[in-house]
Amino acid sequence: MELRHLRYFVAVAEERNFTRAAQRLNMAQPPLSRQIQQLEEILEVQLFQRDSRPLKLTETGKFFYAHAVQLLAQTSELESMTRRVGNIERSLSVGFVGSTLYGMLPKIIRRFRDENTTVELSLHEMSTMDQIRALKDGRIDVGFGRIRHEDAHIRRVILREEKMIVALPEGHSLSLAKPVLALGDLVNETLIIFPKAPRPSYADQVLSAFEDRGLKPRRIYEVRELQIALGLVAAGEGISVVPSSVYGLKRDDVSYKELDDPTLVSPIIMSMRALDESRDIREMLELIYRLYEEEQIDHAPRNDPER
Ligand code: BEZ
């Protein structure tokens, strides 16, 4: 059995139609049908229920599909990693979720560029889930996100747990009431959460914080991103629970309050391909911990990679 058999099989299984699969593969339909027939002969099993319209997989076909998809993902991972290893000109593509821009990301990038002048660094804003996909097909080499997603092909390092704080319109009664707020103090407000899509996202971490404590905000207002949430807070449309690094954004029309519960945190997670041990990744990680020490930022214990 050859790799091409897997590619052809996965295309037919996903399109559930030989004509569409042949179009997707840029080939004619008869040779595609012959390849699938040949694959079934090699395996001595039937992968498709031929008389079904649209085409359906047999139980054996479903089993084969799950493994074929994994094998193909590993192949493209191997391709991109080998290209990176053999690349004389060093390059590093970094994916990040928008909210990390308010934390250490800008400093990390500037310092990395200063210290690694021959590495071509590129930045791509994308959700944590898109980062996982982009890592697997070699479009990025490192991702900085907030969602704890399990994947055998991805290594995750929890860099730190960032405290959540509350953003309130300047002069709001809660900003004057007490020095520190509890989540329960916020339930009568409109809670502005972000990003609205794709999910899961930081928005779900905030919603879970309420749910876990049996609390339900009076109204939820979902917006595209953090800057819009802050703008709406400033306009008096509601309040928002934001990562504490946003505090650095200081706006005259928004005030920030700490929360009383130390478990109200959002992690900052560095993700990379499980087998990628390249020098650039190691240097990026070293640099991050060095910056944490210099800036005296609390961080998760080192040597704590999650797989
Ligand atoms: C941080 O704020 O700790 C951070 C942000 C982005 C990448 C790495 C670390």
Tab-separated table of N, CA and C in Angstrom, residues 73-146:
chain	number	residue	atom	x	y	z
A	73	ALA	N	-1.557	13.248	8.360
A	73	ALA	CA	-1.155	14.429	9.159
A	73	ALA	C	0.300	14.279	9.591
A	74	GLN	N	0.670	13.050	9.986
A	74	GLN	CA	2.065	12.818	10.399
A	74	GLN	C	3.016	13.033	9.235
A	75	THR	N	2.567	12.654	8.038
A	75	THR	CA	3.424	12.810	6.862
A	75	THR	C	3.692	14.289	6.599
A	76	SER	N	2.629	15.115	6.691
A	76	SER	CA	2.874	16.532	6.379
A	76	SER	C	3.676	17.193	7.491
A	77	GLU	N	3.503	16.679	8.724
A	77	GLU	CA	4.329	17.183	9.836
A	77	GLU	C	5.809	16.856	9.569
A	78	LEU	N	6.044	15.619	9.128
A	78	LEU	CA	7.417	15.192	8.849
A	78	LEU	C	8.016	16.031	7.723
A	79	GLU	N	7.198	16.290	6.692
A	79	GLU	CA	7.673	17.109	5.564
A	79	GLU	C	8.116	18.475	6.052
A	80	SER	N	7.232	19.171	6.825
A	80	SER	CA	7.557	20.554	7.204
A	80	SER	C	8.717	20.600	8.190
A	81	MET	N	8.786	19.592	9.080
A	81	MET	CA	9.897	19.604	10.032
A	81	MET	C	11.218	19.339	9.331
A	82	THR	N	11.210	18.427	8.367
A	82	THR	CA	12.450	18.119	7.661
A	82	THR	C	12.909	19.337	6.870
A	83	ARG	N	11.935	20.042	6.277
A	83	ARG	CA	12.275	21.257	5.541
A	83	ARG	C	12.932	22.275	6.468
A	84	ARG	N	12.372	22.382	7.685
A	84	ARG	CA	12.930	23.329	8.653
A	84	ARG	C	14.348	22.940	9.063
A	85	VAL	N	14.536	21.637	9.308
A	85	VAL	CA	15.861	21.168	9.735
A	85	VAL	C	16.897	21.442	8.638
A	86	GLY	N	16.478	21.212	7.389
A	86	GLY	CA	17.418	21.353	6.278
A	86	GLY	C	17.536	22.777	5.763
A	87	ASN	N	16.741	23.677	6.309
A	87	ASN	CA	16.745	25.041	5.795
A	87	ASN	C	17.965	25.801	6.291
A	88	ILE	N	18.753	26.318	5.369
A	88	ILE	CA	19.965	27.030	5.798
A	88	ILE	C	19.561	28.398	6.331
A	89	GLU	N	18.642	29.062	5.634
A	89	GLU	CA	18.144	30.337	6.144
A	89	GLU	C	17.123	30.022	7.227
A	90	ARG	N	17.369	30.483	8.428
A	90	ARG	CA	16.450	30.147	9.523
A	90	ARG	C	15.206	31.018	9.465
A	91	SER	N	14.075	30.423	9.784
A	91	SER	CA	12.841	31.211	9.834
A	91	SER	C	11.941	30.640	10.922
A	92	LEU	N	11.144	31.506	11.512
A	92	LEU	CA	10.241	31.057	12.569
A	92	LEU	C	8.909	31.778	12.388
A	93	SER	N	7.843	30.992	12.212
A	93	SER	CA	6.509	31.592	12.074
A	93	SER	C	5.776	31.416	13.388
A	94	VAL	N	5.259	32.523	13.890
A	94	VAL	CA	4.644	32.520	15.224
A	94	VAL	C	3.151	32.846	15.105
A	95	GLY	N	2.304	31.976	15.661
A	95	GLY	CA	0.870	32.252	15.726
A	95	GLY	C	0.544	32.766	17.129
A	96	PHE	N	-0.393	33.672	17.239
A	96	PHE	CA	-0.734	34.189	18.578
A	96	PHE	C	-2.198	34.600	18.627
A	97	VAL	N	-2.788	34.503	19.819
A	97	VAL	CA	-4.147	35.034	19.993
A	97	VAL	C	-4.001	36.510	20.384
A	98	GLY	N	-4.958	37.318	19.933
A	98	GLY	CA	-4.861	38.774	20.074
A	98	GLY	C	-4.530	39.241	21.486
A	99	SER	N	-5.130	38.587	22.510
A	99	SER	CA	-4.967	39.102	23.869
A	99	SER	C	-3.527	38.992	24.364
A	100	THR	N	-2.704	38.123	23.760
A	100	THR	CA	-1.307	38.004	24.233
A	100	THR	C	-0.484	39.240	23.846
A	101	LEU	N	-1.028	40.039	22.919
A	101	LEU	CA	-0.327	41.268	22.518
A	101	LEU	C	-0.265	42.276	23.658
A	102	TYR	N	-1.192	42.139	24.641
A	102	TYR	CA	-1.195	43.093	25.758
A	102	TYR	C	-0.269	42.631	26.868
A	103	GLY	N	0.220	41.380	26.759
A	103	GLY	CA	1.162	40.858	27.741
A	103	GLY	C	2.583	41.049	27.225
A	104	MET	N	3.358	39.967	27.296
A	104	MET	CA	4.787	40.059	27.006
A	104	MET	C	5.126	39.867	25.526
A	105	LEU	N	4.146	39.529	24.702
A	105	LEU	CA	4.479	39.162	23.320
A	105	LEU	C	5.317	40.225	22.580
A	106	PRO	N	4.921	41.508	22.610
A	106	PRO	CA	5.731	42.481	21.857
A	106	PRO	C	7.196	42.492	22.312
A	107	LYS	N	7.421	42.440	23.633
A	107	LYS	CA	8.799	42.448	24.157
A	107	LYS	C	9.555	41.207	23.706
A	108	ILE	N	8.857	40.051	23.753
A	108	ILE	CA	9.494	38.781	23.373
A	108	ILE	C	9.940	38.853	21.913
A	109	ILE	N	9.057	39.357	21.076
A	109	ILE	CA	9.370	39.411	19.641
A	109	ILE	C	10.528	40.374	19.376
A	110	ARG	N	10.480	41.542	20.004
A	110	ARG	CA	11.570	42.514	19.782
A	110	ARG	C	12.902	41.936	20.235
A	111	ARG	N	12.904	41.319	21.428
A	111	ARG	CA	14.147	40.765	21.960
A	111	ARG	C	14.633	39.612	21.071
A	112	PHE	N	13.706	38.772	20.614
A	112	PHE	CA	14.114	37.633	19.775
A	112	PHE	C	14.763	38.149	18.489
A	113	ARG	N	14.165	39.206	17.919
A	113	ARG	CA	14.730	39.762	16.671
A	113	ARG	C	16.126	40.340	16.922
A	114	ASP	N	16.282	41.044	18.060
A	114	ASP	CA	17.595	41.638	18.374
A	114	ASP	C	18.658	40.564	18.545
A	115	GLU	N	18.259	39.456	19.173
A	115	GLU	CA	19.251	38.425	19.506
A	115	GLU	C	19.452	37.408	18.390
A	116	ASN	N	18.540	37.386	17.440
A	116	ASN	CA	18.624	36.376	16.357
A	116	ASN	C	18.434	37.071	15.019
A	117	THR	N	19.421	37.886	14.669
A	117	THR	CA	19.246	38.771	13.505
A	117	THR	C	19.135	37.997	12.180
A	118	THR	N	19.592	36.731	12.165
A	118	THR	CA	19.530	36.001	10.893
A	118	THR	C	18.238	35.185	10.758
A	119	VAL	N	17.409	35.216	11.804
A	119	VAL	CA	16.162	34.430	11.714
A	119	VAL	C	15.044	35.322	11.171
A	120	GLU	N	14.387	34.835	10.144
A	120	GLU	CA	13.261	35.600	9.596
A	120	GLU	C	12.008	35.237	10.385
A	121	LEU	N	11.525	36.206	11.150
A	121	LEU	CA	10.398	35.941	12.047
A	121	LEU	C	9.115	36.492	11.435
A	122	SER	N	8.043	35.701	11.433
A	122	SER	CA	6.766	36.251	10.944
A	122	SER	C	5.682	35.978	11.968
A	123	LEU	N	4.718	36.897	12.064
A	123	LEU	CA	3.659	36.828	13.082
A	123	LEU	C	2.304	36.652	12.427
A	124	HIS	N	1.484	35.788	13.003
A	124	HIS	CA	0.168	35.510	12.411
A	124	HIS	C	-0.868	35.450	13.524
A	125	GLU	N	-1.846	36.357	13.487
A	125	GLU	CA	-2.894	36.328	14.513
A	125	GLU	C	-3.868	35.201	14.175
A	126	MET	N	-4.122	34.299	15.111
A	126	MET	CA	-5.074	33.198	14.883
A	126	MET	C	-5.511	32.610	16.224
A	127	SER	N	-6.673	31.965	16.212
A	127	SER	CA	-7.187	31.372	17.443
A	127	SER	C	-6.303	30.191	17.864
A	128	THR	N	-6.449	29.758	19.126
A	128	THR	CA	-5.639	28.618	19.599
A	128	THR	C	-5.910	27.386	18.732
A	129	MET	N	-7.182	27.129	18.388
A	129	MET	CA	-7.514	25.931	17.621
A	129	MET	C	-6.911	26.013	16.211
A	130	ASP	N	-6.920	27.206	15.620
A	130	ASP	CA	-6.274	27.363	14.307
A	130	ASP	C	-4.768	27.165	14.419
A	131	GLN	N	-4.216	27.554	15.563
A	131	GLN	CA	-2.766	27.347	15.756
A	131	GLN	C	-2.430	25.863	15.696
A	132	ILE	N	-3.285	25.032	16.313
A	132	ILE	CA	-3.016	23.584	16.336
A	132	ILE	C	-2.982	23.055	14.889
A	133	ARG	N	-3.983	23.471	14.110
A	133	ARG	CA	-4.023	23.018	12.709
A	133	ARG	C	-2.811	23.542	11.948
A	134	ALA	N	-2.488	24.837	12.169
A	134	ALA	CA	-1.375	25.455	11.430
A	134	ALA	C	-0.036	24.822	11.815
A	135	LEU	N	0.097	24.403	13.081
A	135	LEU	CA	1.329	23.725	13.494
A	135	LEU	C	1.452	22.406	12.752
A	136	LYS	N	0.323	21.692	12.675
A	136	LYS	CA	0.365	20.358	12.070
A	136	LYS	C	0.667	20.431	10.586
A	137	ASP	N	0.136	21.460	9.897
A	137	ASP	CA	0.497	21.465	8.479
A	137	ASP	C	1.616	22.447	8.137
A	138	GLY	N	2.378	22.796	9.172
A	138	GLY	CA	3.645	23.490	8.914
A	138	GLY	C	3.521	24.966	8.564
A	139	ARG	N	2.339	25.585	8.763
A	139	ARG	CA	2.211	27.010	8.446
A	139	ARG	C	2.799	27.882	9.544
A	140	ILE	N	2.813	27.389	10.787
A	140	ILE	CA	3.523	28.100	11.867
A	140	ILE	C	4.404	27.085	12.602
A	141	ASP	N	5.346	27.622	13.388
A	141	ASP	CA	6.250	26.743	14.141
A	141	ASP	C	6.006	26.819	15.643
A	142	VAL	N	5.438	27.928	16.088
A	142	VAL	CA	5.123	28.123	17.507
A	142	VAL	C	3.779	28.827	17.594
A	143	GLY	N	3.001	28.490	18.624
A	143	GLY	CA	1.735	29.205	18.826
A	143	GLY	C	1.626	29.665	20.270
A	144	PHE	N	1.094	30.853	20.467
A	144	PHE	CA	0.813	31.332	21.825
A	144	PHE	C	-0.696	31.506	21.948
A	145	GLY	N	-1.308	30.690	22.832
A	145	GLY	CA	-2.761	30.739	22.957
A	145	GLY	C	-3.177	30.583	24.400
A	146	ARG	N	-4.481	30.363	24.595
A	146	ARG	CA	-4.999	30.283	25.967
A	146	ARG	C	-5.809	29.020	26.234
